[in-house]
């Protein structure tokens, strides 16, 4: 089969699910990753022919994509902050907005000086925790999640595998130098709706969290592929108590944030002011709302 023909078939099967530019992007990304070819090979080399094995793999992938499964689960990875993270349906696919949270946190951590202590609540794939640990060489980073399966994904990230164990589909840029492979995130299974446990390091300089924040009533605005494939435990909160996880983060921060420490949480843009007020009334200072790429209220920052 010619690559061009596969692209045509892929477009016809994905266009009912996605806007045309997105369908094209998904198919091109699939071919790029699976075949290790340039994105526009179909145009620069119109006679590019797929091997029998490649056709089989791509056809199977296309079946999953056409059933609505997100590309990241089909490929088993998602790129975040310049690194490749393993993802499975047990973890939320890291979102680009969350990179803004990491940017803010890294600015603060770098100002802090040596060995900042960082706590990531609701760590999921570990994308925030690992980014902090890999960007700040001497940081001590803890990641907490209630889901054992999510923690397995977080602990199995490729950064501490040797290059020979890294699959061929993993791009060169995700192969980190040896110094990065020795970095660690301490992962802990805990329910943040309960009281915090004792941490051997005492308090933290930074507490970060992207907790579940989508209200049940917002489900109707969401795409079927998110609703059907991403873990609902990672996403949803009841309409009658949408800030339940922020109360928990505030409680853990009252107990665990050092004096002078900073917290940053990702939030539901519809609840920006209510979330800010929650941290103000929990006794934190310098509480502010930060925006995302589209100008929506997306984060609350607070200090102790
Ligand atoms: C929105 S996802 C965030 C994942 C990751 N930090 C990210 O930014 O992509 C929320 C995470 O909260 C976890 N979670 C849900 N309820 C929890 C609870 N009661 N205690 C701790 N973690 C919880 C879920 O398992 C999920 O991994």
Tab-separated table of C-alpha atoms and ligand atoms in Angstrom:
chain	number	residue	atom	x	y	z
A	1	UNK	CA	0.000	0.000	0.000
A	2	UNK	CA	1.220	3.518	-0.752
A	3	UNK	CA	1.590	5.924	2.166
A	4	UNK	CA	-0.590	8.392	0.243
A	5	UNK	CA	-3.390	5.834	0.031
A	6	UNK	CA	-3.180	5.129	3.743
A	7	UNK	CA	-3.427	8.871	4.437
A	8	UNK	CA	-6.517	9.133	2.246
A	9	UNK	CA	-8.174	6.220	4.024
A	10	UNK	CA	-7.173	7.621	7.400
A	11	UNK	CA	-8.681	11.013	6.622
A	12	UNK	CA	-11.946	9.494	5.470
A	13	UNK	CA	-12.246	7.509	8.711
A	14	UNK	CA	-11.234	10.309	11.088
A	15	UNK	CA	-13.040	13.249	9.489
A	16	UNK	CA	-16.401	12.181	10.937
A	17	UNK	CA	-14.796	12.470	14.404
A	18	UNK	CA	-12.477	15.466	14.157
A	19	UNK	CA	-12.255	18.763	12.257
A	20	UNK	CA	-10.236	18.205	9.046
A	21	UNK	CA	-6.965	19.899	10.188
A	22	UNK	CA	-6.985	17.853	13.404
A	23	UNK	CA	-7.741	14.601	11.558
A	24	UNK	CA	-4.806	15.317	9.227
A	25	UNK	CA	-2.532	16.122	12.163
A	26	UNK	CA	-3.444	12.841	13.895
A	27	UNK	CA	-2.769	10.729	10.804
A	28	UNK	CA	0.498	12.513	10.008
A	29	UNK	CA	1.675	12.173	13.631
A	30	UNK	CA	0.790	8.474	13.580
A	31	UNK	CA	2.824	7.844	10.409
A	32	UNK	CA	5.697	9.978	11.654
A	33	UNK	CA	5.927	8.008	14.907
A	34	UNK	CA	5.258	4.515	13.632
A	35	UNK	CA	7.363	4.718	10.476
A	36	UNK	CA	10.067	7.098	11.718
A	37	UNK	CA	9.627	9.201	8.573
A	38	UNK	CA	9.307	12.934	8.002
A	39	UNK	CA	5.865	14.429	8.361
A	40	UNK	CA	5.558	15.351	4.710
A	41	UNK	CA	7.082	12.221	3.150
A	42	UNK	CA	3.764	11.557	1.396
A	43	UNK	CA	4.345	14.796	-0.563
A	44	UNK	CA	8.118	14.688	-1.003
A	45	UNK	CA	8.152	10.983	-1.929
A	46	UNK	CA	4.760	10.217	-3.521
A	47	UNK	CA	5.815	6.642	-4.358
A	48	UNK	CA	6.619	5.777	-0.685
A	49	UNK	CA	5.315	2.287	-0.164
A	50	UNK	CA	4.450	0.665	3.173
A	51	UNK	CA	5.850	-2.748	4.069
A	52	UNK	CA	3.337	-5.484	4.890
A	53	UNK	CA	4.191	-5.222	8.623
A	54	UNK	CA	3.857	-1.420	8.635
A	55	UNK	CA	0.500	-1.631	6.844
A	56	UNK	CA	-0.738	-4.088	9.460
A	57	UNK	CA	0.370	-1.927	12.385
A	58	UNK	CA	-1.068	1.264	10.861
A	59	UNK	CA	-4.350	-0.402	9.946
A	60	UNK	CA	-4.759	-1.679	13.497
A	61	UNK	CA	-3.919	1.781	14.881
A	62	UNK	CA	-6.399	3.392	12.516
A	63	UNK	CA	-9.136	1.054	13.753
A	64	UNK	CA	-8.509	2.249	17.319
A	65	UNK	CA	-8.390	5.912	16.272
A	66	UNK	CA	-11.588	5.565	14.257
A	67	UNK	CA	-13.266	4.105	17.362
A	68	UNK	CA	-12.391	7.401	19.101
A	69	UNK	CA	-9.338	6.352	21.094
A	70	UNK	CA	-6.921	9.281	21.567
A	71	UNK	CA	-3.685	9.081	19.545
A	72	UNK	CA	-1.584	9.265	22.716
A	73	UNK	CA	-3.099	6.040	24.083
A	74	UNK	CA	-2.663	4.328	20.712
A	75	UNK	CA	1.019	5.288	20.604
A	76	UNK	CA	1.519	4.881	24.358
A	77	UNK	CA	3.168	8.248	24.848
A	78	UNK	CA	2.529	11.954	25.044
A	79	UNK	CA	5.026	14.796	24.788
A	80	UNK	CA	5.159	17.238	27.664
A	81	UNK	CA	7.693	19.973	28.391
A	82	UNK	CA	10.036	18.616	25.717
A	83	UNK	CA	10.015	15.054	27.023
A	84	UNK	CA	8.176	11.925	26.099
A	85	UNK	CA	5.955	10.473	28.840
A	86	UNK	CA	4.429	7.008	28.800
A	87	UNK	CA	0.659	7.153	29.019
A	88	UNK	CA	-1.990	4.470	29.397
A	89	UNK	CA	-5.755	4.818	29.848
A	90	UNK	CA	-5.060	4.818	33.608
A	91	UNK	CA	-3.675	8.351	33.422
A	92	UNK	CA	-4.841	11.660	32.058
A	93	UNK	CA	-3.052	12.670	28.861
A	94	UNK	CA	-0.895	15.649	29.910
A	95	UNK	CA	-2.308	18.907	28.524
A	96	UNK	CA	-0.256	21.787	27.075
A	97	UNK	CA	-1.763	24.231	29.631
A	98	UNK	CA	-0.117	22.303	32.419
A	99	UNK	CA	3.275	23.279	30.983
A	100	UNK	CA	2.464	26.857	32.091
A	101	UNK	CA	2.129	25.593	35.660
A	102	UNK	CA	5.571	23.977	35.318
A	103	UNK	CA	7.044	27.192	33.880
A	104	UNK	CA	5.778	29.205	36.858
A	105	UNK	CA	6.925	26.571	39.323
A	106	UNK	CA	10.379	26.346	37.737
A	107	UNK	CA	10.852	30.124	37.916
A	108	UNK	CA	10.145	29.984	41.631
A	109	UNK	CA	12.255	26.854	42.208
A	110	UNK	CA	15.253	28.409	40.424
A	111	UNK	CA	14.963	31.561	42.561
A	112	UNK	CA	14.801	29.414	45.665
A	113	UNK	CA	18.434	28.382	45.499
A	114	UNK	CA	19.593	24.935	46.449
A	115	UNK	CA	17.588	21.717	46.764
A	116	UNK	CA	13.963	22.896	46.683
A	117	UNK	CA	11.433	20.434	48.079
A	118	UNK	CA	8.428	19.974	45.789
A	119	UNK	CA	5.136	18.147	46.345
A	120	UNK	CA	2.872	17.311	43.372
A	121	UNK	CA	-0.629	16.324	44.475
A	122	UNK	CA	-2.691	14.208	42.029
A	123	UNK	CA	0.391	13.365	40.007
A	124	UNK	CA	-1.180	10.982	37.428
A	125	UNK	CA	1.462	10.257	34.752
A	126	UNK	CA	3.912	12.230	36.895
A	127	UNK	CA	4.368	14.854	34.175
A	128	UNK	CA	4.591	17.756	36.659
A	129	UNK	CA	6.661	15.896	39.241
A	130	UNK	CA	9.110	14.499	36.693
A	131	UNK	CA	9.478	17.853	34.945
A	132	UNK	CA	10.416	19.472	38.250
A	133	UNK	CA	12.848	16.668	39.111
A	134	UNK	CA	14.495	16.731	35.688
A	135	UNK	CA	14.691	20.508	35.302
A	136	UNK	CA	15.983	21.208	38.818
A	137	UNK	CA	18.900	18.826	39.359
A	138	UNK	CA	18.945	18.863	43.159
A	139	UNK	CA	15.184	19.095	43.798
A	140	UNK	CA	13.538	16.613	46.136
A	141	UNK	CA	10.210	15.778	44.498
A	142	UNK	CA	7.260	13.802	45.849
A	143	UNK	CA	4.256	12.802	43.748
A	144	UNK	CA	0.984	11.669	45.329
A	145	UNK	CA	-1.977	9.959	43.702
A	146	UNK	CA	-4.836	7.763	44.867
A	147	UNK	CA	-4.596	5.472	41.829
A	148	UNK	CA	-2.165	2.592	42.086
A	149	UNK	CA	-2.254	2.140	38.320
A	150	UNK	CA	-1.448	5.799	37.694
A	151	UNK	CA	1.479	5.512	40.099
A	152	UNK	CA	2.753	2.497	38.158
A	153	UNK	CA	2.767	4.627	35.009
A	154	UNK	CA	4.468	7.517	36.833
A	155	UNK	CA	7.155	5.265	38.263
A	156	UNK	CA	7.740	3.539	34.919
A	157	UNK	CA	8.621	6.676	32.971
A	158	UNK	CA	11.571	6.097	30.694
A	159	UNK	CA	13.900	8.611	32.253
A	160	UNK	CA	15.555	6.045	34.464
A	161	UNK	CA	15.735	3.260	31.909
A	162	UNK	CA	18.995	2.521	30.157
A	163	UNK	CA	19.024	3.450	26.429
A	164	UNK	CA	18.908	-0.222	25.400
A	165	UNK	CA	15.547	-0.557	27.151
A	166	UNK	CA	14.042	2.438	25.359
A	167	UNK	CA	11.727	1.310	22.559
A	168	UNK	CA	12.703	2.155	19.014
A	169	UNK	CA	9.619	4.334	18.677
A	170	UNK	CA	10.882	6.701	21.380
A	171	UNK	CA	12.458	9.715	19.732
A	172	UNK	CA	16.046	10.766	20.232
A	173	UNK	CA	15.036	13.894	22.085
A	174	UNK	CA	13.386	11.863	24.824
A	175	UNK	CA	16.607	9.975	25.520
A	176	UNK	CA	17.929	11.909	28.445
A	177	UNK	CA	21.568	12.196	29.445
A	178	UNK	CA	22.809	9.827	32.134
A	179	UNK	CA	22.652	12.612	34.741
A	180	UNK	CA	18.889	12.846	34.180
A	181	UNK	CA	18.341	9.110	34.348
A	182	UNK	CA	19.612	9.110	37.899
A	183	UNK	CA	16.937	11.594	39.024
A	184	UNK	CA	14.078	10.364	41.150
A	185	UNK	CA	10.526	11.212	42.084
A	186	UNK	CA	9.290	9.674	45.311
A	187	UNK	CA	5.795	8.375	44.613
A	188	UNK	CA	3.223	7.827	47.285
A	189	UNK	CA	-0.286	6.408	47.166
A	190	UNK	CA	-2.623	8.557	49.234
A	191	UNK	CA	-6.108	10.046	49.145
A	192	UNK	CA	-5.721	13.809	49.358
A	193	UNK	CA	-9.268	14.095	50.681
A	194	UNK	CA	-7.866	12.556	53.882
A	195	UNK	CA	-5.368	14.149	56.243
A	196	UNK	CA	-1.805	14.336	54.924
A	197	UNK	CA	0.669	11.717	56.097
A	198	UNK	CA	4.018	12.518	57.700
A	199	UNK	CA	6.767	13.264	55.163
A	200	UNK	CA	10.358	12.590	56.263
A	201	UNK	CA	11.482	15.903	54.696
A	202	UNK	CA	9.007	17.886	56.827
A	203	UNK	CA	7.598	20.743	54.769
A	204	UNK	CA	7.794	21.715	51.076
A	205	UNK	CA	8.915	24.886	49.287
A	206	UNK	CA	6.482	24.292	46.448
A	207	UNK	CA	3.149	22.492	46.391
A	208	UNK	CA	1.710	21.929	42.921
A	209	UNK	CA	-1.486	20.280	41.801
A	210	UNK	CA	-3.635	19.685	38.766
A	211	UNK	CA	-6.542	17.930	40.500
A	212	UNK	CA	-9.846	16.782	38.972
A	213	UNK	CA	-11.901	19.929	38.302
A	214	UNK	CA	-14.408	19.357	35.485
A	215	UNK	CA	-17.974	19.590	36.793
A	216	UNK	CA	-20.281	16.686	35.954
A	217	UNK	CA	-22.573	19.162	34.154
A	218	UNK	CA	-19.702	20.027	31.770
A	219	UNK	CA	-19.598	16.464	30.436
A	220	UNK	CA	-22.068	17.386	27.709
A	221	UNK	CA	-19.582	19.908	26.251
A	222	UNK	CA	-16.783	17.355	26.129
A	223	UNK	CA	-15.679	15.218	23.227
A	224	UNK	CA	-16.690	11.557	23.289
A	225	UNK	CA	-13.039	10.450	23.041
A	226	UNK	CA	-12.214	12.215	26.326
A	227	UNK	CA	-15.346	10.916	28.051
A	228	UNK	CA	-14.951	7.340	26.870
A	229	UNK	CA	-11.215	6.877	27.150
A	230	UNK	CA	-9.694	9.150	29.795
A	231	UNK	CA	-10.086	8.060	33.439
A	232	UNK	CA	-13.107	9.763	34.983
A	233	UNK	CA	-11.399	9.720	38.409
A	234	UNK	CA	-8.864	12.145	36.904
A	235	UNK	CA	-11.427	14.566	35.561
A	236	UNK	CA	-14.730	14.960	37.303
A	237	UNK	CA	-16.117	16.596	40.414
A	238	UNK	CA	-19.729	16.915	41.528
A	239	UNK	CA	-21.539	20.133	40.620
A	240	UNK	CA	-22.598	20.606	44.210
A	241	UNK	CA	-18.997	20.563	45.472
A	242	UNK	CA	-16.685	21.460	42.586
A	243	UNK	CA	-13.878	22.769	44.806
A	244	UNK	CA	-13.583	19.634	46.910
A	245	UNK	CA	-9.994	18.977	45.757
A	246	UNK	CA	-8.922	22.604	46.286
A	247	UNK	CA	-10.089	22.443	49.910
A	248	UNK	CA	-7.924	19.332	50.180
A	249	UNK	CA	-4.909	21.072	48.575
A	250	UNK	CA	-5.426	24.029	50.931
A	251	UNK	CA	-5.545	21.661	53.937
A	252	UNK	CA	-2.409	19.795	52.858
A	253	UNK	CA	-0.700	23.145	52.177
A	254	UNK	CA	-1.603	24.480	55.631
A	255	UNK	CA	0.178	21.443	57.053
A	256	UNK	CA	3.009	21.002	54.561
A	257	UNK	CA	3.900	24.302	52.861
A	258	UNK	CA	6.973	25.979	54.362
A	259	UNK	CA	6.761	29.556	55.542
A	260	UNK	CA	7.647	31.568	52.399
A	261	UNK	CA	6.663	28.606	50.215
A	262	UNK	CA	4.415	28.832	47.146
A	263	UNK	CA	1.501	26.771	45.887
A	264	UNK	CA	0.199	26.643	42.317
A	265	UNK	CA	-2.951	24.800	41.273
A	266	UNK	CA	-4.543	24.347	37.868
A	267	UNK	CA	-8.213	25.303	37.988
A	268	UNK	CA	-11.539	25.218	36.184
A	269	UNK	CA	-11.744	28.551	34.315
A	270	UNK	CA	-15.399	28.896	35.309
A	271	UNK	CA	-14.460	28.855	38.986
A	272	UNK	CA	-11.412	31.165	39.074
A	273	UNK	CA	-12.667	33.672	41.598
A	274	UNK	CA	-14.246	31.058	43.856
A	275	UNK	CA	-10.991	29.075	43.873
A	276	UNK	CA	-8.954	32.202	44.616
A	277	UNK	CA	-11.332	33.088	47.487
A	278	UNK	CA	-10.972	29.581	48.903
A	279	UNK	CA	-7.179	30.007	49.229
A	280	UNK	CA	-7.615	33.546	50.616
A	281	UNK	CA	-10.046	32.361	53.259
A	282	UNK	CA	-7.726	29.440	54.099
A	283	UNK	CA	-5.171	31.990	55.293
A	284	UNK	CA	-2.751	32.126	52.344
A	285	UNK	CA	-1.242	35.378	51.108
A	286	UNK	CA	-0.359	36.815	47.680
A	287	UNK	CA	-3.203	34.819	46.157
A	288	UNK	CA	-3.540	35.499	42.441
A	289	UNK	CA	-5.153	34.067	39.317
A	290	UNK	CA	-2.965	33.270	36.286
A	291	UNK	CA	-4.213	32.867	32.714
A	292	UNK	CA	-3.627	30.173	30.102
A	293	UNK	CA	-2.757	30.538	26.382
A	294	UNK	CA	-6.311	31.530	25.501
A	295	UNK	CA	-6.602	34.135	28.232
A	296	UNK	CA	-8.758	31.944	30.493
A	297	UNK	CA	-8.342	31.878	34.270
A	298	UNK	CA	-6.362	28.636	34.587
A	299	UNK	CA	-4.199	28.700	37.726
A	300	UNK	CA	-4.263	30.030	41.259
A	301	UNK	CA	-0.990	30.846	42.951
A	302	UNK	CA	-0.720	31.337	46.704
A	303	UNK	CA	1.986	31.774	49.312
A	304	UNK	CA	2.459	31.079	52.974
B	1	LIG	C1	-6.371	15.946	36.306
B	1	LIG	S1	-5.430	14.462	36.659
B	1	LIG	C2	-3.816	15.200	36.712
B	1	LIG	C3	-2.726	14.299	36.312
B	1	LIG	C4	-1.382	15.000	36.092
B	1	LIG	N1	-0.941	15.698	37.280
B	1	LIG	C5	-1.463	15.963	34.930
B	1	LIG	O1	-1.388	17.189	35.161
B	1	LIG	O2	-1.601	15.543	33.783
B	1	LIG	C6	-5.894	14.233	38.339
B	1	LIG	C7	-5.271	13.058	39.089
B	1	LIG	O3	-5.860	13.063	40.408
B	1	LIG	C8	-5.918	11.742	40.889
B	1	LIG	N2	-6.888	11.697	41.991
B	1	LIG	C9	-8.233	11.666	41.924
B	1	LIG	N3	-8.774	11.631	43.149
B	1	LIG	C10	-7.734	11.659	44.026
B	1	LIG	C11	-7.640	11.655	45.445
B	1	LIG	N4	-8.744	11.623	46.224
B	1	LIG	N5	-6.421	11.689	46.032
B	1	LIG	C12	-5.295	11.704	45.275
B	1	LIG	N6	-5.324	11.701	43.914
B	1	LIG	C13	-6.524	11.702	43.301
B	1	LIG	C14	-6.304	10.940	39.663
B	1	LIG	O4	-5.968	9.574	39.821
B	1	LIG	C15	-5.517	11.664	38.553
B	1	LIG	O5	-4.302	11.001	38.320
